[in-house]
Amino acid sequence: MLPMQVAASARRSRRAIGPGKAASPWLAVESAPAHWLGTTHLLDLDDTRLRLRVHSLVQHHPGARSAAMALLAFVRAIPFELAPRYGLRSARRVLDAHRAAWFEKSTLLIAMLRVAGIPARMRVVSVPGDILRGLVQTHRPFFHPLVELWVDGRWVRTDTHIYDPPMLAAARRALMAHGWSRGFGIHRNGQVQCDLREDAYVALALDHAGGMPLFDHGVYNDVSEFLAHYREQSAARWAHDLGHFRLLRGRLRRAYAALRTPPGKTEARSQTGTV
């Protein structure tokens, strides 16, 4: 993996989530919506197929919030699946694959929102590793993406685009059966729907003692900017965390596939990809 070179103009917001704030003195503060409309290596906004898809989805949805809801629903419906190999895919490649996981679905949603003229960005937070309980065992904090979009004069945050409805329903059933507050990638008090009038999360519950993120890493155009910043802060920690989750990747992929597939049924053959 070769993370994109981060420009000196990379930005983060003053308004952090949770008890901690990212210490990023080299990142200038920039919350102006117009800053978050540009193209990057992963946000290939000039791609013809991507632009046509966005147009087809929003043409009957006047207004930013209505258009954003249509795009959110489209990305949410894409089946959640980890690719067999680790890597970074552009928004167009995620659109073609029509299967993706946390950061890839966030990449696609941000790109589609920007094509529609709606400012959007990625916030990365660390959540406790036991959010993955029932799938894998890990005590390492887990990086979790939120998409922030500018609607009705304010930034609205959500992660409700990550799990497709069948996967989310399966995770909620499993979580309730175990009686846990979090696990299977979600929180018991997480929200299923998002109307983009208020923030909505499936993996966080800000009104619950155990639902807060451990750390807020700030906002970025895409995941490659976040990875480059994280590596710059501590190359050793970056290598350790990357290695740890690469080891977990195969088990996570199989666990999510088993969660989706009811007992007695055969899992459909998945498409290959790089994340």
mmCIF file with all atom_site columns, N, CA, C and O in Angstrom, residues 246-273:
data_model
loop_
_atom_site.group_PDB
_atom_site.id
_atom_site.type_symbol
_atom_site.label_atom_id
_atom_site.label_alt_id
_atom_site.label_comp_id
_atom_site.label_asym_id
_atom_site.label_entity_id
_atom_site.label_seq_id
_atom_site.pdbx_PDB_ins_code
_atom_site.Cartn_x
_atom_site.Cartn_y
_atom_site.Cartn_z
_atom_site.occupancy
_atom_site.B_iso_or_equiv
_atom_site.pdbx_formal_charge
_atom_site.auth_seq_id
_atom_site.auth_comp_id
_atom_site.auth_asym_id
_atom_site.auth_atom_id
_atom_site.pdbx_PDB_model_num
ATOM 1   N N  . ARG A 1 246 ? -4.466  -6.822  9.833  1.00 0.00 ? 246 ARG A N  1
ATOM 2   C CA . ARG A 1 246 ? -4.286  -7.708  8.678  1.00 0.00 ? 246 ARG A CA 1
ATOM 3   C C  . ARG A 1 246 ? -4.402  -9.163  9.111  1.00 0.00 ? 246 ARG A C  1
ATOM 4   O O  . ARG A 1 246 ? -4.965  -9.997  8.395  1.00 0.00 ? 246 ARG A O  1
ATOM 5   N N  . LEU A 1 247 ? -3.874  -9.473  10.300 1.00 0.00 ? 247 LEU A N  1
ATOM 6   C CA . LEU A 1 247 ? -4.000  -10.827 10.826 1.00 0.00 ? 247 LEU A CA 1
ATOM 7   C C  . LEU A 1 247 ? -5.457  -11.173 11.131 1.00 0.00 ? 247 LEU A C  1
ATOM 8   O O  . LEU A 1 247 ? -5.881  -12.322 10.954 1.00 0.00 ? 247 LEU A O  1
ATOM 9   N N  . LEU A 1 248 ? -6.209  -10.194 11.604 1.00 0.00 ? 248 LEU A N  1
ATOM 10  C CA . LEU A 1 248 ? -7.612  -10.432 11.933 1.00 0.00 ? 248 LEU A CA 1
ATOM 11  C C  . LEU A 1 248 ? -8.508  -10.461 10.702 1.00 0.00 ? 248 LEU A C  1
ATOM 12  O O  . LEU A 1 248 ? -9.641  -10.958 10.774 1.00 0.00 ? 248 LEU A O  1
ATOM 13  N N  . ARG A 1 249 ? -8.027  -9.944  9.599  1.00 0.00 ? 249 ARG A N  1
ATOM 14  C CA . ARG A 1 249 ? -8.880  -9.715  8.435  1.00 0.00 ? 249 ARG A CA 1
ATOM 15  C C  . ARG A 1 249 ? -9.588  -10.981 7.956  1.00 0.00 ? 249 ARG A C  1
ATOM 16  O O  . ARG A 1 249 ? -10.800 -10.976 7.709  1.00 0.00 ? 249 ARG A O  1
ATOM 17  N N  . GLY A 1 250 ? -8.850  -12.059 7.806  1.00 0.00 ? 250 GLY A N  1
ATOM 18  C CA . GLY A 1 250 ? -9.450  -13.298 7.318  1.00 0.00 ? 250 GLY A CA 1
ATOM 19  C C  . GLY A 1 250 ? -10.545 -13.799 8.250  1.00 0.00 ? 250 GLY A C  1
ATOM 20  O O  . GLY A 1 250 ? -11.622 -14.215 7.799  1.00 0.00 ? 250 GLY A O  1
ATOM 21  N N  . ARG A 1 251 ? -10.277 -13.755 9.555  1.00 0.00 ? 251 ARG A N  1
ATOM 22  C CA . ARG A 1 251 ? -11.285 -14.201 10.521 1.00 0.00 ? 251 ARG A CA 1
ATOM 23  C C  . ARG A 1 251 ? -12.500 -13.295 10.522 1.00 0.00 ? 251 ARG A C  1
ATOM 24  O O  . ARG A 1 251 ? -13.645 -13.758 10.620 1.00 0.00 ? 251 ARG A O  1
ATOM 25  N N  . LEU A 1 252 ? -12.265 -11.986 10.422 1.00 0.00 ? 252 LEU A N  1
ATOM 26  C CA . LEU A 1 252 ? -13.388 -11.046 10.359 1.00 0.00 ? 252 LEU A CA 1
ATOM 27  C C  . LEU A 1 252 ? -14.247 -11.295 9.121  1.00 0.00 ? 252 LEU A C  1
ATOM 28  O O  . LEU A 1 252 ? -15.488 -11.288 9.194  1.00 0.00 ? 252 LEU A O  1
ATOM 29  N N  . ARG A 1 253 ? -13.596 -11.528 8.011  1.00 0.00 ? 253 ARG A N  1
ATOM 30  C CA . ARG A 1 253 ? -14.328 -11.749 6.761  1.00 0.00 ? 253 ARG A CA 1
ATOM 31  C C  . ARG A 1 253 ? -15.201 -12.994 6.872  1.00 0.00 ? 253 ARG A C  1
ATOM 32  O O  . ARG A 1 253 ? -16.369 -12.986 6.476  1.00 0.00 ? 253 ARG A O  1
ATOM 33  N N  . ARG A 1 254 ? -14.641 -14.074 7.418  1.00 0.00 ? 254 ARG A N  1
ATOM 34  C CA . ARG A 1 254 ? -15.414 -15.305 7.568  1.00 0.00 ? 254 ARG A CA 1
ATOM 35  C C  . ARG A 1 254 ? -16.540 -15.139 8.587  1.00 0.00 ? 254 ARG A C  1
ATOM 36  O O  . ARG A 1 254 ? -17.651 -15.659 8.402  1.00 0.00 ? 254 ARG A O  1
ATOM 37  N N  . ALA A 1 255 ? -16.259 -14.397 9.674  1.00 0.00 ? 255 ALA A N  1
ATOM 38  C CA . ALA A 1 255 ? -17.268 -14.204 10.713 1.00 0.00 ? 255 ALA A CA 1
ATOM 39  C C  . ALA A 1 255 ? -18.449 -13.388 10.195 1.00 0.00 ? 255 ALA A C  1
ATOM 40  O O  . ALA A 1 255 ? -19.610 -13.698 10.493 1.00 0.00 ? 255 ALA A O  1
ATOM 41  N N  . TYR A 1 256 ? -18.175 -12.344 9.430  1.00 0.00 ? 256 TYR A N  1
ATOM 42  C CA . TYR A 1 256 ? -19.269 -11.549 8.870  1.00 0.00 ? 256 TYR A CA 1
ATOM 43  C C  . TYR A 1 256 ? -20.070 -12.360 7.852  1.00 0.00 ? 256 TYR A C  1
ATOM 44  O O  . TYR A 1 256 ? -21.305 -12.249 7.776  1.00 0.00 ? 256 TYR A O  1
ATOM 45  N N  . ALA A 1 257 ? -19.381 -13.180 7.060  1.00 0.00 ? 257 ALA A N  1
ATOM 46  C CA . ALA A 1 257 ? -20.092 -14.023 6.102  1.00 0.00 ? 257 ALA A CA 1
ATOM 47  C C  . ALA A 1 257 ? -21.005 -15.008 6.821  1.00 0.00 ? 257 ALA A C  1
ATOM 48  O O  . ALA A 1 257 ? -22.143 -15.241 6.402  1.00 0.00 ? 257 ALA A O  1
ATOM 49  N N  . ALA A 1 258 ? -20.523 -15.576 7.929  1.00 0.00 ? 258 ALA A N  1
ATOM 50  C CA . ALA A 1 258 ? -21.337 -16.508 8.705  1.00 0.00 ? 258 ALA A CA 1
ATOM 51  C C  . ALA A 1 258 ? -22.524 -15.796 9.353  1.00 0.00 ? 258 ALA A C  1
ATOM 52  O O  . ALA A 1 258 ? -23.624 -16.357 9.459  1.00 0.00 ? 258 ALA A O  1
ATOM 53  N N  . LEU A 1 259 ? -22.318 -14.563 9.783  1.00 0.00 ? 259 LEU A N  1
ATOM 54  C CA . LEU A 1 259 ? -23.397 -13.789 10.398 1.00 0.00 ? 259 LEU A CA 1
ATOM 55  C C  . LEU A 1 259 ? -24.503 -13.520 9.384  1.00 0.00 ? 259 LEU A C  1
ATOM 56  O O  . LEU A 1 259 ? -25.693 -13.574 9.713  1.00 0.00 ? 259 LEU A O  1
ATOM 57  N N  . ARG A 1 260 ? -24.119 -13.247 8.159  1.00 0.00 ? 260 ARG A N  1
ATOM 58  C CA . ARG A 1 260 ? -25.094 -12.956 7.114  1.00 0.00 ? 260 ARG A CA 1
ATOM 59  C C  . ARG A 1 260 ? -25.844 -14.204 6.672  1.00 0.00 ? 260 ARG A C  1
ATOM 60  O O  . ARG A 1 260 ? -27.045 -14.139 6.348  1.00 0.00 ? 260 ARG A O  1
ATOM 61  N N  . THR A 1 261 ? -25.165 -15.352 6.612  1.00 0.00 ? 261 THR A N  1
ATOM 62  C CA . THR A 1 261 ? -25.722 -16.568 6.031  1.00 0.00 ? 261 THR A CA 1
ATOM 63  C C  . THR A 1 261 ? -26.505 -17.356 7.073  1.00 0.00 ? 261 THR A C  1
ATOM 64  O O  . THR A 1 261 ? -25.929 -17.832 8.050  1.00 0.00 ? 261 THR A O  1
ATOM 65  N N  . PRO A 1 262 ? -27.811 -17.514 6.913  1.00 0.00 ? 262 PRO A N  1
ATOM 66  C CA . PRO A 1 262 ? -28.586 -18.303 7.875  1.00 0.00 ? 262 PRO A CA 1
ATOM 67  C C  . PRO A 1 262 ? -28.108 -19.752 7.910  1.00 0.00 ? 262 PRO A C  1
ATOM 68  O O  . PRO A 1 262 ? -27.603 -20.268 6.914  1.00 0.00 ? 262 PRO A O  1
ATOM 69  N N  . PRO A 1 263 ? -28.238 -20.429 9.053  1.00 0.00 ? 263 PRO A N  1
ATOM 70  C CA . PRO A 1 263 ? -27.834 -21.837 9.145  1.00 0.00 ? 263 PRO A CA 1
ATOM 71  C C  . PRO A 1 263 ? -28.543 -22.683 8.090  1.00 0.00 ? 263 PRO A C  1
ATOM 72  O O  . PRO A 1 263 ? -29.735 -22.521 7.835  1.00 0.00 ? 263 PRO A O  1
ATOM 73  N N  . GLY A 1 264 ? -27.771 -23.572 7.461  1.00 0.00 ? 264 GLY A N  1
ATOM 74  C CA . GLY A 1 264 ? -28.342 -24.462 6.467  1.00 0.00 ? 264 GLY A CA 1
ATOM 75  C C  . GLY A 1 264 ? -28.327 -23.919 5.060  1.00 0.00 ? 264 GLY A C  1
ATOM 76  O O  . GLY A 1 264 ? -28.682 -24.619 4.113  1.00 0.00 ? 264 GLY A O  1
ATOM 77  N N  . LYS A 1 265 ? -27.918 -22.637 4.893  1.00 0.00 ? 265 LYS A N  1
ATOM 78  C CA . LYS A 1 265 ? -27.841 -22.053 3.556  1.00 0.00 ? 265 LYS A CA 1
ATOM 79  C C  . LYS A 1 265 ? -26.395 -21.846 3.165  1.00 0.00 ? 265 LYS A C  1
ATOM 80  O O  . LYS A 1 265 ? -25.529 -21.663 4.003  1.00 0.00 ? 265 LYS A O  1
ATOM 81  N N  . THR A 1 266 ? -26.135 -21.859 1.878  1.00 0.00 ? 266 THR A N  1
ATOM 82  C CA . THR A 1 266 ? -24.780 -21.700 1.369  1.00 0.00 ? 266 THR A CA 1
ATOM 83  C C  . THR A 1 266 ? -24.540 -20.251 1.008  1.00 0.00 ? 266 THR A C  1
ATOM 84  O O  . THR A 1 266 ? -25.369 -19.620 0.348  1.00 0.00 ? 266 THR A O  1
ATOM 85  N N  . GLU A 1 267 ? -23.397 -19.742 1.437  1.00 0.00 ? 267 GLU A N  1
ATOM 86  C CA . GLU A 1 267 ? -23.044 -18.357 1.122  1.00 0.00 ? 267 GLU A CA 1
ATOM 87  C C  . GLU A 1 267 ? -22.786 -18.208 -0.362 1.00 0.00 ? 267 GLU A C  1
ATOM 88  O O  . GLU A 1 267 ? -22.116 -19.032 -0.985 1.00 0.00 ? 267 GLU A O  1
ATOM 89  N N  . ALA A 1 268 ? -23.333 -17.149 -0.956 1.00 0.00 ? 268 ALA A N  1
ATOM 90  C CA . ALA A 1 268 ? -23.069 -16.847 -2.360 1.00 0.00 ? 268 ALA A CA 1
ATOM 91  C C  . ALA A 1 268 ? -21.604 -16.506 -2.538 1.00 0.00 ? 268 ALA A C  1
ATOM 92  O O  . ALA A 1 268 ? -20.979 -15.895 -1.683 1.00 0.00 ? 268 ALA A O  1
ATOM 93  N N  . ARG A 1 269 ? -21.054 -16.896 -3.685 1.00 0.00 ? 269 ARG A N  1
ATOM 94  C CA . ARG A 1 269 ? -19.650 -16.608 -3.961 1.00 0.00 ? 269 ARG A CA 1
ATOM 95  C C  . ARG A 1 269 ? -19.444 -15.113 -4.062 1.00 0.00 ? 269 ARG A C  1
ATOM 96  O O  . ARG A 1 269 ? -20.146 -14.417 -4.778 1.00 0.00 ? 269 ARG A O  1
ATOM 97  N N  . SER A 1 270 ? -18.468 -14.601 -3.322 1.00 0.00 ? 270 SER A N  1
ATOM 98  C CA . SER A 1 270 ? -18.240 -13.151 -3.268 1.00 0.00 ? 270 SER A CA 1
ATOM 99  C C  . SER A 1 270 ? -17.269 -12.707 -4.350 1.00 0.00 ? 270 SER A C  1
ATOM 100 O O  . SER A 1 270 ? -16.471 -13.484 -4.856 1.00 0.00 ? 270 SER A O  1
ATOM 101 N N  . GLN A 1 271 ? -17.353 -11.421 -4.665 1.00 0.00 ? 271 GLN A N  1
ATOM 102 C CA . GLN A 1 271 ? -16.408 -10.825 -5.600 1.00 0.00 ? 271 GLN A CA 1
ATOM 103 C C  . GLN A 1 271 ? -15.096 -10.540 -4.864 1.00 0.00 ? 271 GLN A C  1
ATOM 104 O O  . GLN A 1 271 ? -15.087 -10.277 -3.680 1.00 0.00 ? 271 GLN A O  1
ATOM 105 N N  . THR A 1 272 ? -14.007 -10.608 -5.608 1.00 0.00 ? 272 THR A N  1
ATOM 106 C CA . THR A 1 272 ? -12.719 -10.296 -5.008 1.00 0.00 ? 272 THR A CA 1
ATOM 107 C C  . THR A 1 272 ? -12.450 -8.825  -5.130 1.00 0.00 ? 272 THR A C  1
ATOM 108 O O  . THR A 1 272 ? -13.019 -8.125  -5.963 1.00 0.00 ? 272 THR A O  1
ATOM 109 N N  . GLY A 1 273 ? -11.551 -8.337  -4.304 1.00 0.00 ? 273 GLY A N  1
ATOM 110 C CA . GLY A 1 273 ? -11.192 -6.930  -4.329 1.00 0.00 ? 273 GLY A CA 1
ATOM 111 C C  . GLY A 1 273 ? -9.964  -6.702  -3.494 1.00 0.00 ? 273 GLY A C  1
ATOM 112 O O  . GLY A 1 273 ? -9.289  -7.637  -3.088 1.00 0.00 ? 273 GLY A O  1
#
